[in-house]
mmCIF file of N, CA, C and O in Angstrom:
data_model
loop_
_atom_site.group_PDB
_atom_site.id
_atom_site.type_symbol
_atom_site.label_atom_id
_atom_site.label_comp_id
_atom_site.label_asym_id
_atom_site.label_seq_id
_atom_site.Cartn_x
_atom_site.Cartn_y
_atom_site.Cartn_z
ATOM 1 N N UNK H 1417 108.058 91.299 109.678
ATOM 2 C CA UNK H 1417 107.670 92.379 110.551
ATOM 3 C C UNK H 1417 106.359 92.945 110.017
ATOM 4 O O UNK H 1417 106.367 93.205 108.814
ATOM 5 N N UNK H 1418 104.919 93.251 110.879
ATOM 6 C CA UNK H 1418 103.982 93.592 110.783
ATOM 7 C C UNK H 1418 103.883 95.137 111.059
ATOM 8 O O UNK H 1418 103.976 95.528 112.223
ATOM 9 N N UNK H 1419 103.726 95.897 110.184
ATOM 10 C CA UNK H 1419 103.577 97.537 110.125
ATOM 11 C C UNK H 1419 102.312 97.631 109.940
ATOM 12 O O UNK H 1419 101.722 97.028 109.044
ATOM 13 N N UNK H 1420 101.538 98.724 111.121
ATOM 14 C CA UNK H 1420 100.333 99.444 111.211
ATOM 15 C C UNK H 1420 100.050 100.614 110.701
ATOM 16 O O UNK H 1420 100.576 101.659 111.083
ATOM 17 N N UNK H 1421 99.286 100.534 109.890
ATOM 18 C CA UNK H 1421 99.435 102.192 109.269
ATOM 19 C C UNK H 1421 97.962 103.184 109.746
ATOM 20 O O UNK H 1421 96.968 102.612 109.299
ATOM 21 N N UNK H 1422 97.679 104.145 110.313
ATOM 22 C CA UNK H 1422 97.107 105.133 110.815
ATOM 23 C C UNK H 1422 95.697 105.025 110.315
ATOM 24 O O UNK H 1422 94.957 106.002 110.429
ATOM 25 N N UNK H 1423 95.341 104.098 109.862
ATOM 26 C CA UNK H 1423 94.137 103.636 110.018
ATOM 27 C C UNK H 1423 93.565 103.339 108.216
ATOM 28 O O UNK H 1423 92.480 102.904 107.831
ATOM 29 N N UNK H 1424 94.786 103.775 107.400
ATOM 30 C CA UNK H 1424 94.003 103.512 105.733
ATOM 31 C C UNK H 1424 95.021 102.160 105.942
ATOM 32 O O UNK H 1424 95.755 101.741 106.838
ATOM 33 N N UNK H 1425 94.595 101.706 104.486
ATOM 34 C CA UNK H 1425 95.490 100.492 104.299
ATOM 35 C C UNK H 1425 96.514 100.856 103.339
ATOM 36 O O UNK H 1425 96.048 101.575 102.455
ATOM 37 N N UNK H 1426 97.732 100.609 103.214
ATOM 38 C CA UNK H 1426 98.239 100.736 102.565
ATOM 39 C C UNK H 1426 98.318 100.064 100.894
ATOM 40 O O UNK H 1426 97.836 98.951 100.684
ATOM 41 N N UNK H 1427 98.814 100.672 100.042
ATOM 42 C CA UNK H 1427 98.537 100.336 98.621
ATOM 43 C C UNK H 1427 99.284 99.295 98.052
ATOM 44 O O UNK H 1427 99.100 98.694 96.994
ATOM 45 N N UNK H 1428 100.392 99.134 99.139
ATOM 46 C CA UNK H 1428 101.273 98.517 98.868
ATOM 47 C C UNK H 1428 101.648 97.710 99.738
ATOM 48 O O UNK H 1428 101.774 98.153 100.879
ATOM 49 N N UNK H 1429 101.914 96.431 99.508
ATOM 50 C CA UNK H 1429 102.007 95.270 101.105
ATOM 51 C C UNK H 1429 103.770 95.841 101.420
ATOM 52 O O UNK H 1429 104.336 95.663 102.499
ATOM 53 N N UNK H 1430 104.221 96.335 100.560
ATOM 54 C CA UNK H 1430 105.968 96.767 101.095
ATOM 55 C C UNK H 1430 106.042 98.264 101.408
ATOM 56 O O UNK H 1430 107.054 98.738 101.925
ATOM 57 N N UNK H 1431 104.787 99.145 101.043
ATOM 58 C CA UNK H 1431 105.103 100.564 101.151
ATOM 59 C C UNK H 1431 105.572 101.095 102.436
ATOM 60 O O UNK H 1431 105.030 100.501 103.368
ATOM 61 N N UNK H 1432 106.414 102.031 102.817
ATOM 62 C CA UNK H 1432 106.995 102.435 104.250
ATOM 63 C C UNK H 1432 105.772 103.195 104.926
ATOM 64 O O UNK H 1432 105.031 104.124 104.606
ATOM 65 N N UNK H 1433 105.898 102.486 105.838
ATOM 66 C CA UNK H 1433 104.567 102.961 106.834
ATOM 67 C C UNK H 1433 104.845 104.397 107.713
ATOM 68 O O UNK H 1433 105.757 104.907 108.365
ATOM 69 N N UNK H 1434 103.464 104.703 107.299
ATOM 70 C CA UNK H 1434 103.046 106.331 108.041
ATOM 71 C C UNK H 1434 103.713 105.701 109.652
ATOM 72 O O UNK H 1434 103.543 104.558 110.077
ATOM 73 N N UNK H 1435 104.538 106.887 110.382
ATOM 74 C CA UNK H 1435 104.751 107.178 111.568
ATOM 75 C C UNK H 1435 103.894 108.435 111.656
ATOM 76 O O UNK H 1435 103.483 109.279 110.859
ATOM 77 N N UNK H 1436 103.747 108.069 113.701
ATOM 78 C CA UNK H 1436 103.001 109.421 114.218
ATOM 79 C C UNK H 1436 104.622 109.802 114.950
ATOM 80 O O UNK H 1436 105.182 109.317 115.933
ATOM 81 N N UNK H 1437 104.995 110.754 114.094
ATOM 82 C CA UNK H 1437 106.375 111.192 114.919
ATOM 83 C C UNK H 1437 106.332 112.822 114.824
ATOM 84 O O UNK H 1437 105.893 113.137 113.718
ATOM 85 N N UNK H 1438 106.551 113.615 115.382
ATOM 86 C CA UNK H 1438 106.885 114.750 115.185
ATOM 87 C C UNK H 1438 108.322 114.911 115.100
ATOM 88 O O UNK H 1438 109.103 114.103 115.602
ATOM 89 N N UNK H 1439 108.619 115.782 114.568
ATOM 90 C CA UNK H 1439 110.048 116.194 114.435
ATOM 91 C C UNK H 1439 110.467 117.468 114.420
ATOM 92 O O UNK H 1439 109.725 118.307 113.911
ATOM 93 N N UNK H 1440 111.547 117.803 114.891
ATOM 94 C CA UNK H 1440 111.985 119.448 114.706
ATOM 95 C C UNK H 1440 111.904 120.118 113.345
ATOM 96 O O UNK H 1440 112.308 119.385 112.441
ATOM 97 N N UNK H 1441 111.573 121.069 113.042
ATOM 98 C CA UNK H 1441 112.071 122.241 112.047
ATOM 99 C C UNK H 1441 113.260 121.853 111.793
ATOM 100 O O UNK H 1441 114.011 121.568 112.726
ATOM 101 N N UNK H 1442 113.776 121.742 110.146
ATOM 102 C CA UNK H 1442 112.846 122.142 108.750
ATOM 103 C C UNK H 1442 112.303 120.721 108.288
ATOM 104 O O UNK H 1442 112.223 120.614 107.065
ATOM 105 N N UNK H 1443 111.929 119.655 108.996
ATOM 106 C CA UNK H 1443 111.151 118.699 108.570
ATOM 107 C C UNK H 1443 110.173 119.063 108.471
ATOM 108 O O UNK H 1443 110.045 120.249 108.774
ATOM 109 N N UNK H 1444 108.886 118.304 108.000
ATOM 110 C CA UNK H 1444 107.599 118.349 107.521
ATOM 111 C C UNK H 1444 106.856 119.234 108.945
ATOM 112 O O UNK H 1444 107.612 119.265 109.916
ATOM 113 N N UNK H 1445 106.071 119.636 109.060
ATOM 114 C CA UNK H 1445 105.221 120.252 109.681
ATOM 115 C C UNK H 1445 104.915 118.844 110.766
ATOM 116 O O UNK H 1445 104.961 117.643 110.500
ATOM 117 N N UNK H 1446 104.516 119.718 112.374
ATOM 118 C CA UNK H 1446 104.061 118.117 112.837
ATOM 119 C C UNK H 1446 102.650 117.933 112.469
ATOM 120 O O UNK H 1446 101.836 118.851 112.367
ATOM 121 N N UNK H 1447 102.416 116.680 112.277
ATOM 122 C CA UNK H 1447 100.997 115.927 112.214
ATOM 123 C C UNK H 1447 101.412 115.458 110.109
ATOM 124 O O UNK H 1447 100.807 114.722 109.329
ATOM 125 N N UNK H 1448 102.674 116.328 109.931
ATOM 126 C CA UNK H 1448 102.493 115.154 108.491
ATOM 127 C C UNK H 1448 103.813 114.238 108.487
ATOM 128 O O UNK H 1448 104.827 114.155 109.179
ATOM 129 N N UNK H 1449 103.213 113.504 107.201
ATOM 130 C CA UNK H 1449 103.921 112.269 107.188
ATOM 131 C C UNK H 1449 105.640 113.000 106.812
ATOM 132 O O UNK H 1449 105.919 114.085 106.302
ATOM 133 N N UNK H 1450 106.547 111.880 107.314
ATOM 134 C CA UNK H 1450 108.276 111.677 107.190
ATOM 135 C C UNK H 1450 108.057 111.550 105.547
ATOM 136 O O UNK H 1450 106.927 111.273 105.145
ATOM 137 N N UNK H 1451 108.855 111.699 104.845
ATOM 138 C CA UNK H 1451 109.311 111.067 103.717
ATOM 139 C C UNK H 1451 109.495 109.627 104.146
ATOM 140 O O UNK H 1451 109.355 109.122 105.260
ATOM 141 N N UNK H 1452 109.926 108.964 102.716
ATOM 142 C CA UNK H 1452 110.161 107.593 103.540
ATOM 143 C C UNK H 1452 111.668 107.668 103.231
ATOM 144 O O UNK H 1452 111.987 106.484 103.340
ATOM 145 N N UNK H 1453 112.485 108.160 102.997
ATOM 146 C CA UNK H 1453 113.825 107.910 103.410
ATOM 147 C C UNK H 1453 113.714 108.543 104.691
ATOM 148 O O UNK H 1453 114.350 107.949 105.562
ATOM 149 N N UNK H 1454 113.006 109.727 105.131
ATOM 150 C CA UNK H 1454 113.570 110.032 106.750
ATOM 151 C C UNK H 1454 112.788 108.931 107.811
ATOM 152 O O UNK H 1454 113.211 108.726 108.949
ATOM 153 N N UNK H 1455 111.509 108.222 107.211
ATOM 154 C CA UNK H 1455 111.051 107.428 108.339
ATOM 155 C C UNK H 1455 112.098 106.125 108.366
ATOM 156 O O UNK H 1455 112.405 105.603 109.437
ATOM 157 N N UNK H 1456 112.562 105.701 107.220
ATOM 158 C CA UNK H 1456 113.374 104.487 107.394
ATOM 159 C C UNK H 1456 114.946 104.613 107.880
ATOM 160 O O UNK H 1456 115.782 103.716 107.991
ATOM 161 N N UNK H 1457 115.060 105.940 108.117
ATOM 162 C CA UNK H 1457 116.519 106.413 109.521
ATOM 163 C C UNK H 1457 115.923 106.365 110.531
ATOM 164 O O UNK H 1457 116.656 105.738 111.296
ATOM 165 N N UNK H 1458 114.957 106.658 111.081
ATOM 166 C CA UNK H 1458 113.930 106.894 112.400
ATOM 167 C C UNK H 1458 113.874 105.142 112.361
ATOM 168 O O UNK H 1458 114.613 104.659 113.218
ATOM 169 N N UNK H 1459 113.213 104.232 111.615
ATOM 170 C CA UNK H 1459 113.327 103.296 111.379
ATOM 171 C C UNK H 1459 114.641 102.049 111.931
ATOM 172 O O UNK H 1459 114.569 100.924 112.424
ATOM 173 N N UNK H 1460 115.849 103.009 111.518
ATOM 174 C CA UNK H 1460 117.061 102.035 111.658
ATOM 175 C C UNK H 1460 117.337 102.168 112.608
ATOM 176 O O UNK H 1460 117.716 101.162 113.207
ATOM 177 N N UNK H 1461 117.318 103.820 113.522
ATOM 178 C CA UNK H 1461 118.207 104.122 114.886
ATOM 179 C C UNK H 1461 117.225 103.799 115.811
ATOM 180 O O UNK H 1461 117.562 104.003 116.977
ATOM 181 N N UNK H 1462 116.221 103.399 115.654
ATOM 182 C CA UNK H 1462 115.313 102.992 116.464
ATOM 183 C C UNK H 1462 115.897 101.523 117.118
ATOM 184 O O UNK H 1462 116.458 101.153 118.150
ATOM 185 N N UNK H 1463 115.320 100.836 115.640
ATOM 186 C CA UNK H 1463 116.312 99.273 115.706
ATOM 187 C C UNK H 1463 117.696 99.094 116.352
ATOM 188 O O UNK H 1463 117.860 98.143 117.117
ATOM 189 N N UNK H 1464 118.544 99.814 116.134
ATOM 190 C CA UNK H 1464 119.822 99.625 116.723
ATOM 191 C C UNK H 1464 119.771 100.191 118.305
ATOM 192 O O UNK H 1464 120.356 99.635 119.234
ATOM 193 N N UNK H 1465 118.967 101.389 118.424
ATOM 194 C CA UNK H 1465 119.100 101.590 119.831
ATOM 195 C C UNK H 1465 118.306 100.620 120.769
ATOM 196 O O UNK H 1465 118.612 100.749 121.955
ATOM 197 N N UNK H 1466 117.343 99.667 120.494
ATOM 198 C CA UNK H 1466 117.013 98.569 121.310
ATOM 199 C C UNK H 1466 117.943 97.508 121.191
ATOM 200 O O UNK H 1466 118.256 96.723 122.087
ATOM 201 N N UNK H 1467 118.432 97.538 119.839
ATOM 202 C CA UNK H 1467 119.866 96.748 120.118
ATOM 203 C C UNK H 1467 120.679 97.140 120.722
ATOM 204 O O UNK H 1467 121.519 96.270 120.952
ATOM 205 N N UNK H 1468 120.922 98.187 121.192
ATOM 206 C CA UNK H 1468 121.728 98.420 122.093
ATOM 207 C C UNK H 1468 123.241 98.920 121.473
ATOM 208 O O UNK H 1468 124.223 99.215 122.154
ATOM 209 N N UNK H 1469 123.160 98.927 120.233
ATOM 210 C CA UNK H 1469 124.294 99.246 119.340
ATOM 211 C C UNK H 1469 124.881 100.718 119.410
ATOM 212 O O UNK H 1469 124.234 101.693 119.028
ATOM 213 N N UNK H 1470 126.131 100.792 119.919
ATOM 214 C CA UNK H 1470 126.630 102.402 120.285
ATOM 215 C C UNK H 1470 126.643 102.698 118.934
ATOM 216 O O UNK H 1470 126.369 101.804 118.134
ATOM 217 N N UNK H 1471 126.981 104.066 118.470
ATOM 218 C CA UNK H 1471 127.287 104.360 116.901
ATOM 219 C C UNK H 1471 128.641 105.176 116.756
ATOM 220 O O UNK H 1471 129.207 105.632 117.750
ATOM 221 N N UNK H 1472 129.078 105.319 115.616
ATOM 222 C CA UNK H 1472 130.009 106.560 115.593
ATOM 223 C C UNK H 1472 129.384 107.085 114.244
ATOM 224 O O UNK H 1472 128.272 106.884 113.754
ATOM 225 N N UNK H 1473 130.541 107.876 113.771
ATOM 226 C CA UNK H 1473 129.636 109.062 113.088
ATOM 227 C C UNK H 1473 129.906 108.005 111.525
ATOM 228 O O UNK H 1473 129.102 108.159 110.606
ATOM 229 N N UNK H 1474 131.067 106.983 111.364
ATOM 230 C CA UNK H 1474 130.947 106.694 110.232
ATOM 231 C C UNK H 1474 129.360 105.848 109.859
ATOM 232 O O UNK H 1474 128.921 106.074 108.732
ATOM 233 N N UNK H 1475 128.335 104.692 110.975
ATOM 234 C CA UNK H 1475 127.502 104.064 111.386
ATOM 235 C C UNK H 1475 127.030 105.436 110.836
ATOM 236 O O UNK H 1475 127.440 105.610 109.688
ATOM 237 N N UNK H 1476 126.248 106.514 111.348
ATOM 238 C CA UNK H 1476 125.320 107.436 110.977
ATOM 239 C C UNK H 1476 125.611 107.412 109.543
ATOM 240 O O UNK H 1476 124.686 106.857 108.949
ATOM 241 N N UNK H 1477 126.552 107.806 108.754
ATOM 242 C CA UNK H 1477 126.715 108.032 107.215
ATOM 243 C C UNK H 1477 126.338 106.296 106.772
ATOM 244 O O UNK H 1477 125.730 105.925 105.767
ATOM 245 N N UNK H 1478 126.736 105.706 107.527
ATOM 246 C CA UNK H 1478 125.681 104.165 106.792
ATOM 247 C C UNK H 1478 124.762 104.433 106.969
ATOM 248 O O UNK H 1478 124.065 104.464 105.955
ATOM 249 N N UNK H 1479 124.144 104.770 108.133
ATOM 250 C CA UNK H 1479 122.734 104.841 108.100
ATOM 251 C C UNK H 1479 121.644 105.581 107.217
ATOM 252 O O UNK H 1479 120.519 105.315 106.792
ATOM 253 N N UNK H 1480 122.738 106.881 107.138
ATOM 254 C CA UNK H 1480 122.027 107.564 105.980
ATOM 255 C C UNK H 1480 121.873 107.108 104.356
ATOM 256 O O UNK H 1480 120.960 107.603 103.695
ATOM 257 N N UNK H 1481 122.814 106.136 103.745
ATOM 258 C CA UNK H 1481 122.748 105.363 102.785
ATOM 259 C C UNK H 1481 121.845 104.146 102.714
ATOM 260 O O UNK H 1481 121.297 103.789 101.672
ATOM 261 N N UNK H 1482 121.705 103.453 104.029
ATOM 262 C CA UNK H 1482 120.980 102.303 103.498
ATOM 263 C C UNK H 1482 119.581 102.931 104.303
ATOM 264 O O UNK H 1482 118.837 101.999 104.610
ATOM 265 N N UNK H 1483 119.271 103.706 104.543
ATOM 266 C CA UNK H 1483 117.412 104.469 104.500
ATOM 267 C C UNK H 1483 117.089 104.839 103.048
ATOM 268 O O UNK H 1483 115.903 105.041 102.788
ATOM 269 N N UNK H 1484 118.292 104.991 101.753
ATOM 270 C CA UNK H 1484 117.825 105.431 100.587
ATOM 271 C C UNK H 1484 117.279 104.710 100.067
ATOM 272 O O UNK H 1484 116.504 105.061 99.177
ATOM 273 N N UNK H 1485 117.518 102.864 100.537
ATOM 274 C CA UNK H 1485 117.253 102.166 99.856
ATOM 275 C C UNK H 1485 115.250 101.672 100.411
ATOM 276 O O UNK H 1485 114.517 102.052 101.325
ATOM 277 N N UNK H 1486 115.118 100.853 99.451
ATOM 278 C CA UNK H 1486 113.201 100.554 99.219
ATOM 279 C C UNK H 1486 112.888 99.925 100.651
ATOM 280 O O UNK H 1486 113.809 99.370 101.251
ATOM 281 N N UNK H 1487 112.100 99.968 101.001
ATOM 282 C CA UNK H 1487 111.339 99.897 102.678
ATOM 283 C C UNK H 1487 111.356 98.112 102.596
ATOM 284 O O UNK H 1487 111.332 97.575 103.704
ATOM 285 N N UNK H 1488 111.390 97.312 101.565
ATOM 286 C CA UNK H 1488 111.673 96.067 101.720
ATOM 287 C C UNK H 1488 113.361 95.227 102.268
ATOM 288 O O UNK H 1488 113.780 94.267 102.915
ATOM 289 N N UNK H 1489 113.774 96.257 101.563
ATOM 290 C CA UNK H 1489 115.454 95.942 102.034
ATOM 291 C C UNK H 1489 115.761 97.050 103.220
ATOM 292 O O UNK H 1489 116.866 96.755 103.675
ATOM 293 N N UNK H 1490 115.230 98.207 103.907
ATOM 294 C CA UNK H 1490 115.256 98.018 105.270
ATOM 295 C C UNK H 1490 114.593 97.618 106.334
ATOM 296 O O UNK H 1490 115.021 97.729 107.483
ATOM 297 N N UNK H 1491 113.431 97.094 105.996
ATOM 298 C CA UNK H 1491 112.981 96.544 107.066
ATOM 299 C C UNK H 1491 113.804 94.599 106.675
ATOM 300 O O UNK H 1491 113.305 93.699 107.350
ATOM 301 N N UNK H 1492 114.670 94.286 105.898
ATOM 302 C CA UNK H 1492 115.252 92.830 106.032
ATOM 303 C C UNK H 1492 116.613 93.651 106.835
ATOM 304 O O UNK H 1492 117.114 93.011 107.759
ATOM 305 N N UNK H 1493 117.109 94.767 106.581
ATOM 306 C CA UNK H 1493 118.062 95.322 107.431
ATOM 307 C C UNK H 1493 117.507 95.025 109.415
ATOM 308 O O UNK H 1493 117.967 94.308 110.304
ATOM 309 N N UNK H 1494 116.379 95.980 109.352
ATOM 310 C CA UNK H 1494 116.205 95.737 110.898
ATOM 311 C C UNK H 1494 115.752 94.595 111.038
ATOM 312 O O UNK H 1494 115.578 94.303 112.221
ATOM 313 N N UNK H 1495 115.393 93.556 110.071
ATOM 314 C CA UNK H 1495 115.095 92.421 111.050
ATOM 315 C C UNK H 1495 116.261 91.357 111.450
ATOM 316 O O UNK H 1495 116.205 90.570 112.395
ATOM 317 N N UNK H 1496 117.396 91.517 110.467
ATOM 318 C CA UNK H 1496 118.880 91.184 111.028
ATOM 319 C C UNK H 1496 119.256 91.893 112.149
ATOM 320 O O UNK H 1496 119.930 91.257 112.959
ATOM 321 N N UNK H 1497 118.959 93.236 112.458
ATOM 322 C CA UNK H 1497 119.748 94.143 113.444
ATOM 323 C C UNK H 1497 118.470 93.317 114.970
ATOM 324 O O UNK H 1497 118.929 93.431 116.107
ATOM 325 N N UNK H 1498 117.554 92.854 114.888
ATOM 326 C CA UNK H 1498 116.611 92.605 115.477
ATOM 327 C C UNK H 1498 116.836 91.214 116.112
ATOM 328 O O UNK H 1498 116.339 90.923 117.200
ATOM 329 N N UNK H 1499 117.655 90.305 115.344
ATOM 330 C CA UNK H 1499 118.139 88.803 115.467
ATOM 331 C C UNK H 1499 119.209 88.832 116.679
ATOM 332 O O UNK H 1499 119.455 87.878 117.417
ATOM 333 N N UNK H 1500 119.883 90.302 116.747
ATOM 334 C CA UNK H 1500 121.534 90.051 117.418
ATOM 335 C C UNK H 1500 122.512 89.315 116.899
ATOM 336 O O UNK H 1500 122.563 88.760 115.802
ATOM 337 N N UNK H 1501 123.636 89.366 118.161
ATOM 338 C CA UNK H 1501 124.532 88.426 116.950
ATOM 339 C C UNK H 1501 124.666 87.401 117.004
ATOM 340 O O UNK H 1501 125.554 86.879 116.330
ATOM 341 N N UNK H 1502 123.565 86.387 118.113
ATOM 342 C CA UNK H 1502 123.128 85.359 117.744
ATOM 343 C C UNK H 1502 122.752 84.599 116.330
ATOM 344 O O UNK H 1502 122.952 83.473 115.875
ATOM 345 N N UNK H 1503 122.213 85.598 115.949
ATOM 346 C CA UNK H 1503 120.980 85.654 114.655
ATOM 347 C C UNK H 1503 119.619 85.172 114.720
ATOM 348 O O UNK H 1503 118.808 85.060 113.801
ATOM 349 N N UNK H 1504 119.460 84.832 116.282
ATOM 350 C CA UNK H 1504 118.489 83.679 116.287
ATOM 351 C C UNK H 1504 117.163 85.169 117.101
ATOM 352 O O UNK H 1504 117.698 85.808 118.007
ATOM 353 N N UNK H 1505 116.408 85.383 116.932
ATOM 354 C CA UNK H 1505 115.090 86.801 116.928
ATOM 355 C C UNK H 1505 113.868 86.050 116.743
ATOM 356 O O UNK H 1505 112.786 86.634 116.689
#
């Protein structure tokens, strides 16, 4: 998966990429960056909702565990959630 970042390059070929997202209060102010555990939940429910994947609330408490993990092992997360259950993406 190819991530665009807001026009610098990133420092890192795995670092979690700047979103232009705003978000409600008490997140960051809009116009700054997510943390990268909150961009890589924005990240996952994104992925699953084009998958089409309903959730329940235990799915959200996964979700909130595997965004803790490094932007290399969730973006291999969404690119499985991205395959279906074909596997074939």
């Amino acid at each position: 998966m190819t991530w665009r970042t807001r026009g610098r390059p990133a420092r890192h070929r795995l670092e979690t990429p700047l979103l232009p997202i705003t978000v409600p209060q008490p997140f960051p102010a809009p116009g700054a960056a997510l943390a990268p555990v909150d961009a890589h939940r924005v990240l996952l429910h994104c992925a699953l909702d084009v998958a089409g994947v309903p959730l329940d609330a235990a799915d959200h408490i996964a979700i909130t565990h595997i965004a803790e993990l490094d932007f290399s092992s969730v973006d291999r997360v969404i690119s499985w959630i991205s395959r279906g259950p074909s596997g074939v993406g």
